[in-house]
Coordinates of C-alpha atoms and ligand atoms in Angstrom, one line a residue:
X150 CA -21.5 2.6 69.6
X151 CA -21.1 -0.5 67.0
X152 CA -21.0 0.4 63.6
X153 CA -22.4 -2.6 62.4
X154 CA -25.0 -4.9 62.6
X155 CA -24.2 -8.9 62.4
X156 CA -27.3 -11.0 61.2
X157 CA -27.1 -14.7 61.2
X158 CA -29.6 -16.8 58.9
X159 CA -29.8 -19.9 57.4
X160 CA -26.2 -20.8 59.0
X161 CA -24.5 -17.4 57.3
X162 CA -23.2 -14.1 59.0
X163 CA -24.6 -11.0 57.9
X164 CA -23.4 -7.6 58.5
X165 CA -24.8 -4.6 57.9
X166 CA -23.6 -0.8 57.8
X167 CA -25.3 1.1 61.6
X168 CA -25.5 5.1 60.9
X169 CA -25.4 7.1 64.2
X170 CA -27.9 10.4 63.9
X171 CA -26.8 13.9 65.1
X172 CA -29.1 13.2 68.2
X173 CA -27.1 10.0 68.4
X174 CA -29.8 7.6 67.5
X175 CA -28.8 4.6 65.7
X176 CA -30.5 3.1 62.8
X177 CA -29.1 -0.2 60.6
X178 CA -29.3 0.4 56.7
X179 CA -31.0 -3.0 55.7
X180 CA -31.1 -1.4 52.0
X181 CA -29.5 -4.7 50.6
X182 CA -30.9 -7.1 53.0
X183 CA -33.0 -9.1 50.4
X184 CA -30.0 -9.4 47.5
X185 CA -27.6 -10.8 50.2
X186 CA -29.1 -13.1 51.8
X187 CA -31.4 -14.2 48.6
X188 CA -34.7 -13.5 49.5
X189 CA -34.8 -12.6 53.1
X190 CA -37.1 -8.9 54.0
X191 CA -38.1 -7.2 57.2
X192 CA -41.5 -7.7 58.4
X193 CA -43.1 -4.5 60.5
X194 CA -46.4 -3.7 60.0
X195 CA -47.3 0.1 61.3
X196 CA -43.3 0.9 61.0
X197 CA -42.7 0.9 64.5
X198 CA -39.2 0.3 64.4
X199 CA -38.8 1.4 60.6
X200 CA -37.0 4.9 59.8
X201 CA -38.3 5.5 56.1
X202 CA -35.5 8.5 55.3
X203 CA -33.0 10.8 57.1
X204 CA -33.8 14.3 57.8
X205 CA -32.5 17.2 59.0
X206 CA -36.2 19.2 59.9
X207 CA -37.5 17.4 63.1
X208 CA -36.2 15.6 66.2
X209 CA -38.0 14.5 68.3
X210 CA -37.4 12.3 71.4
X211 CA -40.4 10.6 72.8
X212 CA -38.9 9.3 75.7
X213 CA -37.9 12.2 77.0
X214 CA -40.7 14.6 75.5
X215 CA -38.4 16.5 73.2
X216 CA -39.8 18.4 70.1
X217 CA -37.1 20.5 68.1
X218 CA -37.3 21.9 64.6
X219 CA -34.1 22.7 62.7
X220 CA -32.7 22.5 66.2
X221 CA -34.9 24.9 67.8
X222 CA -36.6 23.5 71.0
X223 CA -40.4 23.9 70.3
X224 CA -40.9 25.9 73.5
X225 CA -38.3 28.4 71.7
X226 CA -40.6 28.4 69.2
X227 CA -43.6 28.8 70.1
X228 CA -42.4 31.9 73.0
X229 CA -40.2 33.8 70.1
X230 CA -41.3 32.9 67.0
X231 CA -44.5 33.3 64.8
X232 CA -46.3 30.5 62.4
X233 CA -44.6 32.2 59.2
X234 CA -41.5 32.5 60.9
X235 CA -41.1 28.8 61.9
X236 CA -42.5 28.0 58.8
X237 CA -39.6 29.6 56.6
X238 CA -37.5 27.7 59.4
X239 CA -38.8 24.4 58.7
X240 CA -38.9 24.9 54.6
X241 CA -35.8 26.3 54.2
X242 CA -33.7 25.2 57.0
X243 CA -32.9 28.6 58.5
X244 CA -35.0 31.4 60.5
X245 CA -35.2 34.0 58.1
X246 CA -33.7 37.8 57.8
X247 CA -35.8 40.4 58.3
X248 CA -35.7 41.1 54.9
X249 CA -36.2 37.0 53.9
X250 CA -39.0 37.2 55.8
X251 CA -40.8 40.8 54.4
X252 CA -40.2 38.9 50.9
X253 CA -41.7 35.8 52.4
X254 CA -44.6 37.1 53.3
X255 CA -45.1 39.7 50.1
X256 CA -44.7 36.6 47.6
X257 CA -47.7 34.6 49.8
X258 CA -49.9 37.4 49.8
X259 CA -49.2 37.6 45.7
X260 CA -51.0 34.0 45.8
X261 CA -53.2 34.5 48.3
X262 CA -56.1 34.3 45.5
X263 CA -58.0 31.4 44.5
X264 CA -58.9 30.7 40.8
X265 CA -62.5 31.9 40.5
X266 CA -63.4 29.0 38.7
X267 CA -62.5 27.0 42.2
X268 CA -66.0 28.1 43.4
X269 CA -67.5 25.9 40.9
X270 CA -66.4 23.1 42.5
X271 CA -67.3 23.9 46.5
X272 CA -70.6 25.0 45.1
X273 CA -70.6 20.9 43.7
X274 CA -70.5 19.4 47.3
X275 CA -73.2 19.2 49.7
X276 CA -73.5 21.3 52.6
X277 CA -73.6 18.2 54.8
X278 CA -70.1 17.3 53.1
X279 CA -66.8 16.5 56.1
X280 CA -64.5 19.5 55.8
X281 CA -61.4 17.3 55.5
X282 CA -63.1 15.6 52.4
X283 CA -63.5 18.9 50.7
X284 CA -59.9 20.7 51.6
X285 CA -58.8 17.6 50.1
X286 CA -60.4 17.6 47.0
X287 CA -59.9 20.9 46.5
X288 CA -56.4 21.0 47.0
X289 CA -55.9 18.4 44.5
X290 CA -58.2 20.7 42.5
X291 CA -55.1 23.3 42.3
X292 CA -52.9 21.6 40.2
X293 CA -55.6 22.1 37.3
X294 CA -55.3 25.8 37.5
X295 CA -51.4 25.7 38.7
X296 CA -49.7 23.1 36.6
X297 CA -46.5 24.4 36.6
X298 CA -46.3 23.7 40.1
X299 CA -46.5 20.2 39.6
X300 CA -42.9 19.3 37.8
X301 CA -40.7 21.0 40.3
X302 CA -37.4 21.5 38.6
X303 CA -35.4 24.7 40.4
X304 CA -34.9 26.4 43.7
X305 CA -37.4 29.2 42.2
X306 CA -39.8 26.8 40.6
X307 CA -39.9 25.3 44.3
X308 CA -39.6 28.6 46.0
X309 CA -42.7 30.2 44.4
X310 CA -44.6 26.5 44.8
X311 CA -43.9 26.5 48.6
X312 CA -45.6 30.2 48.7
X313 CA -48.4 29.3 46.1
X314 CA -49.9 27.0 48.5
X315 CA -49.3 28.8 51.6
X316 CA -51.5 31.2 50.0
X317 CA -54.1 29.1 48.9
X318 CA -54.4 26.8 51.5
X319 CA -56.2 28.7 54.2
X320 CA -59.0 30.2 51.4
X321 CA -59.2 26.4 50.4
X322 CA -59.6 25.6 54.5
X323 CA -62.3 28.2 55.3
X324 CA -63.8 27.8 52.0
X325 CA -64.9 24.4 53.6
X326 CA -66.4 25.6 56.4
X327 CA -68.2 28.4 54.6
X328 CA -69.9 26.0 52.5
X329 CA -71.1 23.5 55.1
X330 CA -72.5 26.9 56.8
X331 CA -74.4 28.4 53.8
X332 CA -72.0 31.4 53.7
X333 CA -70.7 33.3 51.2
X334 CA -67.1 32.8 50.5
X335 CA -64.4 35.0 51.8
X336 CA -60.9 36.3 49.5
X337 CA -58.2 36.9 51.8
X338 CA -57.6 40.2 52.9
X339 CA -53.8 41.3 52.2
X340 CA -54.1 44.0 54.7
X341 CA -53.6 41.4 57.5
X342 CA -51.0 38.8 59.1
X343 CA -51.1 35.2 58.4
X344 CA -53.6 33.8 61.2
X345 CA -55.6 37.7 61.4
X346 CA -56.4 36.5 57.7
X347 CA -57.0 33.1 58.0
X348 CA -59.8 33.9 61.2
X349 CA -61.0 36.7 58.5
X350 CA -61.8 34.1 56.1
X351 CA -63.6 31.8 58.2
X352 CA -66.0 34.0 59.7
X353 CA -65.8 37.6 58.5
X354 CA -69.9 38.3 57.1
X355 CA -70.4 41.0 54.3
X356 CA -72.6 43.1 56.2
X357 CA -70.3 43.9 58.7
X358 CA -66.4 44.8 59.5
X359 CA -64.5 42.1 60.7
X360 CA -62.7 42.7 64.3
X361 CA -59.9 41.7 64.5
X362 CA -59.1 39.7 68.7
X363 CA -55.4 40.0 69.0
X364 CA -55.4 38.0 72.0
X365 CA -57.3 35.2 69.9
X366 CA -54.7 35.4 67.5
X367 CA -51.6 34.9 69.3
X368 CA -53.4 31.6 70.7
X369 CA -53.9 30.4 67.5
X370 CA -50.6 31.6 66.2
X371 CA -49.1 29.7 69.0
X372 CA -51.3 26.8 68.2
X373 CA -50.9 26.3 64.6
X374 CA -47.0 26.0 65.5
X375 CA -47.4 23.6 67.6
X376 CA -48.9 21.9 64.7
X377 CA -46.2 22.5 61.5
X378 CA -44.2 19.3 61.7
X379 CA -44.0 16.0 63.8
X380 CA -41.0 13.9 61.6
X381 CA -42.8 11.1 59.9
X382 CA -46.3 10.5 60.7
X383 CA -48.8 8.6 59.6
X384 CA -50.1 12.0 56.9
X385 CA -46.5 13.4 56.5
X386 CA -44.8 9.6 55.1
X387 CA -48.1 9.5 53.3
X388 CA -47.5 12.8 51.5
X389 CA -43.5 12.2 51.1
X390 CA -44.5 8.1 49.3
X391 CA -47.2 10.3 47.4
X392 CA -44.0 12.9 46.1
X393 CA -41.8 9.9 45.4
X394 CA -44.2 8.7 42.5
X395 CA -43.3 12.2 40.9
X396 CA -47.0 13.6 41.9
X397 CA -47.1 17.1 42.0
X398 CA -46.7 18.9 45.5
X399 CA -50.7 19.7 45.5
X400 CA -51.5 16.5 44.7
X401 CA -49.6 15.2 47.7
X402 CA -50.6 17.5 50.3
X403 CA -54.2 16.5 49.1
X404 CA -53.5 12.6 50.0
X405 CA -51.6 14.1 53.2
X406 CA -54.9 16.0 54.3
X407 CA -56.8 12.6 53.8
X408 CA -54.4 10.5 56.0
X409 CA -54.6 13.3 58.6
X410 CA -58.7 13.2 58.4
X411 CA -58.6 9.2 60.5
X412 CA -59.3 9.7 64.3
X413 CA -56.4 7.9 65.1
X414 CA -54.3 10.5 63.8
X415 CA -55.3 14.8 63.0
X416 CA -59.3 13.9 63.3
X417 CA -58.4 12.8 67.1
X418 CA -59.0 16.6 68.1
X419 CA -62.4 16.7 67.4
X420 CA -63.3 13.1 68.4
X421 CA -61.5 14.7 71.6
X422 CA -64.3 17.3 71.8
X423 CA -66.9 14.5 70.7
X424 CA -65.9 12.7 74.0
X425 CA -65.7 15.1 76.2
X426 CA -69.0 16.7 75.1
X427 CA -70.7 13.4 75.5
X428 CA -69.3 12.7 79.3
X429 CA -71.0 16.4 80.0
X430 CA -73.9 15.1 78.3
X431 CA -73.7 11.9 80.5
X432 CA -73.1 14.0 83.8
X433 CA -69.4 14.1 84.3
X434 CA -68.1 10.9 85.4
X435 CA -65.3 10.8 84.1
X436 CA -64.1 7.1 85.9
X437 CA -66.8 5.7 83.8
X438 CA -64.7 6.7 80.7
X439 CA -61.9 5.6 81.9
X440 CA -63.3 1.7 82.5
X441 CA -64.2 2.1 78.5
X442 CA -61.1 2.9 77.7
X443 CA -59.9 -0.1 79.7
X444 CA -62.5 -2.3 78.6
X445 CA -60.6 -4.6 76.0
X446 CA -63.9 -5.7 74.8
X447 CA -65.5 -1.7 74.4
X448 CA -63.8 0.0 71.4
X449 CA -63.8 3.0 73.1
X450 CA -60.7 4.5 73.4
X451 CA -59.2 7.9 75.5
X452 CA -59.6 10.0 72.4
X453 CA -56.1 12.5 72.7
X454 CA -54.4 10.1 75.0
X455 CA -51.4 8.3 73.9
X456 CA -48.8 8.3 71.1
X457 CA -47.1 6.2 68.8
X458 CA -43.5 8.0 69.8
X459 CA -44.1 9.8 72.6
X460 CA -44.2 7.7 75.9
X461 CA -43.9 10.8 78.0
X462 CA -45.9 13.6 78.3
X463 CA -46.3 15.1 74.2
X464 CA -44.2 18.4 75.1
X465 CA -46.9 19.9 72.6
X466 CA -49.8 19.2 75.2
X467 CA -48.0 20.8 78.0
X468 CA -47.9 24.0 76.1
X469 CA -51.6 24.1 74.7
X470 CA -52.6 23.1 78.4
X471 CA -51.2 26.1 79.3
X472 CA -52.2 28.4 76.4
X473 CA -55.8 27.4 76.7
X474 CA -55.8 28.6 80.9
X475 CA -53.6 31.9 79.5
X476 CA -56.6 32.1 76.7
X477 CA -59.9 31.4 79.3
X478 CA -57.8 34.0 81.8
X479 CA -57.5 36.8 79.0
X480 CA -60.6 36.7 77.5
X481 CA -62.6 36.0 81.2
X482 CA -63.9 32.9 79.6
X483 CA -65.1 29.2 81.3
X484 CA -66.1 26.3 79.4
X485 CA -67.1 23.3 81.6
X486 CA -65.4 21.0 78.7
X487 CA -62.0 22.2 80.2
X488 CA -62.8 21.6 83.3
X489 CA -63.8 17.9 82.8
X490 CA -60.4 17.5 80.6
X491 CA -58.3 18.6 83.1
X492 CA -60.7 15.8 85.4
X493 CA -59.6 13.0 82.7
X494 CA -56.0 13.6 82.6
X495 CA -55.6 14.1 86.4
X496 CA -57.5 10.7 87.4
X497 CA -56.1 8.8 83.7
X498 CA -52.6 9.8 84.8
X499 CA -52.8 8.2 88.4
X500 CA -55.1 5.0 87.0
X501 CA -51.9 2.1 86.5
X502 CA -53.8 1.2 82.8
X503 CA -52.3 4.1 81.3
X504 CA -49.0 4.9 83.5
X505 CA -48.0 0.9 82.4
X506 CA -48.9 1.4 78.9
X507 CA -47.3 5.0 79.3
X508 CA -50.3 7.0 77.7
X509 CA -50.2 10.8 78.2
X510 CA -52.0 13.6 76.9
X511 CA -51.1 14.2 73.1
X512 CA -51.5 17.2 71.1
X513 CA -55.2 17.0 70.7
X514 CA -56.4 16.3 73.9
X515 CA -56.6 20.2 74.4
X516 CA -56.3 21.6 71.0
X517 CA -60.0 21.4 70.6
X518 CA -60.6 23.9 74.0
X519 CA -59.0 26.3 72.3
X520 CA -60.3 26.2 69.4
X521 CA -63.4 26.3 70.3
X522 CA -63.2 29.1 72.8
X523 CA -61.7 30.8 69.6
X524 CA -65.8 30.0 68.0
X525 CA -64.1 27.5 65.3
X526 CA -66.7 24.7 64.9
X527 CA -65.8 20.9 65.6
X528 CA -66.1 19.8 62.2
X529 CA -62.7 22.6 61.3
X530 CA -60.8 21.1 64.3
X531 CA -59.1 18.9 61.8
X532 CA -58.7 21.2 59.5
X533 CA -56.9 23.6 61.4
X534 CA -54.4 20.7 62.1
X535 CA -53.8 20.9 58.7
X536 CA -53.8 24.2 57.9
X537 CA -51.0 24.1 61.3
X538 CA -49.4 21.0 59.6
X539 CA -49.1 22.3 55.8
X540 CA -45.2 23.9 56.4
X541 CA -44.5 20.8 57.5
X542 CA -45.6 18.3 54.7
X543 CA -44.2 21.2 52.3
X544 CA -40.3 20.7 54.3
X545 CA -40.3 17.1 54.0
X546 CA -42.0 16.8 50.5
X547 CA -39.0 19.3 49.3
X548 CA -36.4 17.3 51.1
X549 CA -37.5 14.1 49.9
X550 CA -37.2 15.7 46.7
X551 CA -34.0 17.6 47.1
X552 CA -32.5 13.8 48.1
X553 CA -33.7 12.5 45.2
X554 CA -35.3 9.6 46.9
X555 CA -36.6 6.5 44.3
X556 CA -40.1 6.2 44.5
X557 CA -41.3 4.2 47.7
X558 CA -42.5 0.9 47.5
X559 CA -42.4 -1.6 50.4
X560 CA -42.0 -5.5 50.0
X561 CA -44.6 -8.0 51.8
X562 CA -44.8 -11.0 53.2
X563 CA -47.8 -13.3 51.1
X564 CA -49.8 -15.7 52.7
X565 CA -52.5 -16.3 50.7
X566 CA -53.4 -19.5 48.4
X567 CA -50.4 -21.3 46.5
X568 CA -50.8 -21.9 42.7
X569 CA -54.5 -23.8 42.3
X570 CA -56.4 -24.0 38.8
X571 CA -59.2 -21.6 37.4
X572 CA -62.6 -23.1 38.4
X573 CA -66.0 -22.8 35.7
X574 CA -68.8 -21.7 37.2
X575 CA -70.4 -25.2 37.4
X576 CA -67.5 -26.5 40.0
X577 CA -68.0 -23.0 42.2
Ligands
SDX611 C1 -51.5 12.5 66.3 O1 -47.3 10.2 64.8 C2 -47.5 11.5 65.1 O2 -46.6 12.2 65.4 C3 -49.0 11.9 65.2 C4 -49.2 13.3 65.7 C5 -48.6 14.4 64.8 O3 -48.3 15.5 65.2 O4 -48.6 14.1 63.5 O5 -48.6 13.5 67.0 C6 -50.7 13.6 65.8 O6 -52.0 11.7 65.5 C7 -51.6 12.3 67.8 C8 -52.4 11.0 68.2 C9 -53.9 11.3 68.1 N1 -54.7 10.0 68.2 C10 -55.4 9.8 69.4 O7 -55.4 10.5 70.3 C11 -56.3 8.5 69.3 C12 -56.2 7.8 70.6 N2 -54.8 7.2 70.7 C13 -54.6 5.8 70.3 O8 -55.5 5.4 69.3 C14 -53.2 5.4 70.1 O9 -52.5 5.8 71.3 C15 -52.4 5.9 68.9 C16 -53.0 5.6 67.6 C17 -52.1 7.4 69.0 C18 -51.0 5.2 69.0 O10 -51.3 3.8 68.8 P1 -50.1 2.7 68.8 O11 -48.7 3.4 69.0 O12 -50.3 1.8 67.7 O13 -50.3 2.0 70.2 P2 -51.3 0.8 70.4 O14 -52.6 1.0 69.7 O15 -50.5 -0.4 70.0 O16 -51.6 0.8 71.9 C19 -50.7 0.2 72.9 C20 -51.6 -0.2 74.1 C21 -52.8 -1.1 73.7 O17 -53.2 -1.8 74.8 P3 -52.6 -3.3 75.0 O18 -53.1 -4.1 73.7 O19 -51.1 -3.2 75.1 O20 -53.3 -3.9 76.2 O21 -52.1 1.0 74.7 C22 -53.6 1.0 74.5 C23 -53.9 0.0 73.4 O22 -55.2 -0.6 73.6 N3 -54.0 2.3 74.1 C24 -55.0 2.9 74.5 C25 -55.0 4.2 73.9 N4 -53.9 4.3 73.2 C26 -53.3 3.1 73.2 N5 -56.0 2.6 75.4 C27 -57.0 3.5 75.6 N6 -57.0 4.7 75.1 C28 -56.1 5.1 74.3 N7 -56.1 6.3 73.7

């Protein structure tokens, strides 16, 4: 493989240094592109062939469907691993002792309270108000009663931010869903595991104990991992460019949980549901979904089909497609919405549309069965995602960080109106 790249403009060679990745993918530094050749940038809107940083917490292949963290092959993961365990994996680069882990988990459950005062502030928004648009706010909200969190300095300032808002996060989460429903809000209950507490939150009701489903659990255990890091996506580059401005790590998860809210990207899941509820609604036929989605001139589009990396089947969806029967089979359930998704994908995957433009089920196209044979309302879908996705945006913000990366800020390409003279009203 070259180690260079040669670029000829305006009658002059150009070359340029080509790193080679320890999955032996190749990417040419351009860093000094515009002072060489006096002027001349990249143009690539949407980043599609742009690598914004090296890392060493995700790789992911999407030709060939592979997902690894740290090295670990997802479906490692997700068979011998729990969501605190990958998430220690992911932060810190290692899968923790026994005895790393034990502390782990003691120093989240030291933060797993929220300022009183917080309550203020959900009691401010309106019942009707988006979940996404309040965990945002909210976790912005932190940094007023967690300053110190926001100037980073040590390994221990770092350490205790990382488990400050993996113990707030999840009250913030439910907190939202509580609100929209009219119910009182929960504290965490330190007598449980991570997921037991967060499913605690959401819907345990003072008048009576909370039972705990342990099969329920370990789906959503297995879920959320499935969820805690993806390289650089569209809310994880936003949440690392957010960190590079020096913005506290609160304050950039809270822009991460607003990138993840689009449809295109975390609030896919439930527009997933949305869909699939509305061909039930409209009596099954799915092949009239499918011409939509085909339809250049009908904006509909296969809500959890397709990927900006992966043009093979989204290794993720392979293992919730699986989960979800595992879940249905344990707890005796049917939903007529899985049925109809396992309809789509079957007839989408033979229709030549999708097979040319290689589209396959992503992580959402299922994520929303299970969650809602777990009871989790459509309007949390998203918010699990980042509830699932918070390890991740806490890895990459620290190693973005840790590299001591300049603050991001891309060039552009203008092509508006040259120089012209102001105009008084009277020649408007
Ligand atoms: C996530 O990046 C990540 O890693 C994200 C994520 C993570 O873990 O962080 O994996 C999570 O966001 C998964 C994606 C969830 N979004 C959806 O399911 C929404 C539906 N999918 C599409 O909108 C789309 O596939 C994207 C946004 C996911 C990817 O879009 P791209 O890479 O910009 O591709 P594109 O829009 O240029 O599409 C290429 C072609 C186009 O047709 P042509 O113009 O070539 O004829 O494929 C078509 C598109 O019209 N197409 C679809 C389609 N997705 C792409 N047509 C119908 N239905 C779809 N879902």
């Amino acid at each position: 493989m070259s180690n260079k790249a040669i670029l000829e403009f305006n009658g002059k060679k150009y070359e340029f240094p080509v790193y080679t990745g320890s999955e032996n993918e190749v990417a040419m530094d351009i860093s000094v592109l515009r002072s060489v050749t006096e002027g001349l940038i990249t143009l690539d809107v949407g980043y599609k062939n742009t690598g914004s940083c090296s890392s060493k917490i995700t790789f992911l292949d999407g030709e060939k469907g592979i997902l690894r963290h740290r090295g670990y092959a997802i479906e490692d993961l997700t068979k011998k691993a729990c969501f605190l365990e990958v998430a220690f994996l992911i932060i810190f680069g290692e899968l923790p002792t026994k005895e790393e882990f034990e502390k782990f988990k003691v120093d989240i459950k030291k933060n797993s309270m929220v300022n009183e005062e917080m309550k203020d502030i959900v009691e401010g928004f309106p019942k009707s108000t988006h979940p996404m648009g309040m965990l945002s706010s909210l976790t912005s909200a932190l940094t007023a009663f967690n300053p110190g969190v926001v100037n980073v300095n040590s390994k221990e300032d770092m350490y205790n931010a990382v488990t400050k808002i993996l113990g707030k996060f999840p009250v913030l989460a439910t907190w939202a869903h509580r609100r929209n429903n009219g119910l009182p809000l929960n504290y965490s209950d330190n007598s449980l595991d991570y997921i037991s507490n967060i499913m605690q939150l959401m819907f345990k009701i003072p008048t009576e104990q909370y039972v705990i489903n342990p099969i329920a659990i370990k789906a959503l255990d297995e879920l959320l991992i499935l969820h805690e890091d993806h390289e650089q996506n569209c809310s994880t580059s936003t949440v690392r460019m957010v960190g590079s401005s020096g913005a506290g790590l609160f304050a950039s998860v809270s822009a991460g949980v607003s990138a993840l809210w689009g449809h295109l990207h975390g609030g896919a899941n439930q527009a997933v549901l949305e869909m699939l509820e509305e061909i039930q609604k409209d009596g099954g036929d799915v092949e009239k979904f499918i011409n939509r989605a085909k339809d250049k001139d009908d904006p509909f589009r296969l809500m959890g089909f397709g990927h900006r990396v992966y043009k093979n089947f989204d290794p993720r969806a392979r293992i919730i497609k699986k989960a979800a029967d595992d879940l249905f089979a344990d707890l005796n359930l049917t939903d007529p919405v899985l049925k109809i998704a396992k309809h789509l994908e079957e007839v989408a995957l033979k229709d030549p549309y999708f097979a040319e433009r290689k589209l396959y089920p992503n992580v959402d196209f299922y994520s929303g069965i299970i969650y809602r044979a777990l009871g989790i309302p459509v309007a949390m879908f998203t918010v699990m995602f980042a509830v699932g996705r918070l390890p991740g945006w806490i890895a990459q913000w620290k190693e973005m960080r840790e590299n001591g990366e300049p603050i991001g800020r891309p060039r552009q390409l203008y092509i508006g109106e040259p120089l012209r003279p102001f105009k008084e009203f009277k020649e408007r």
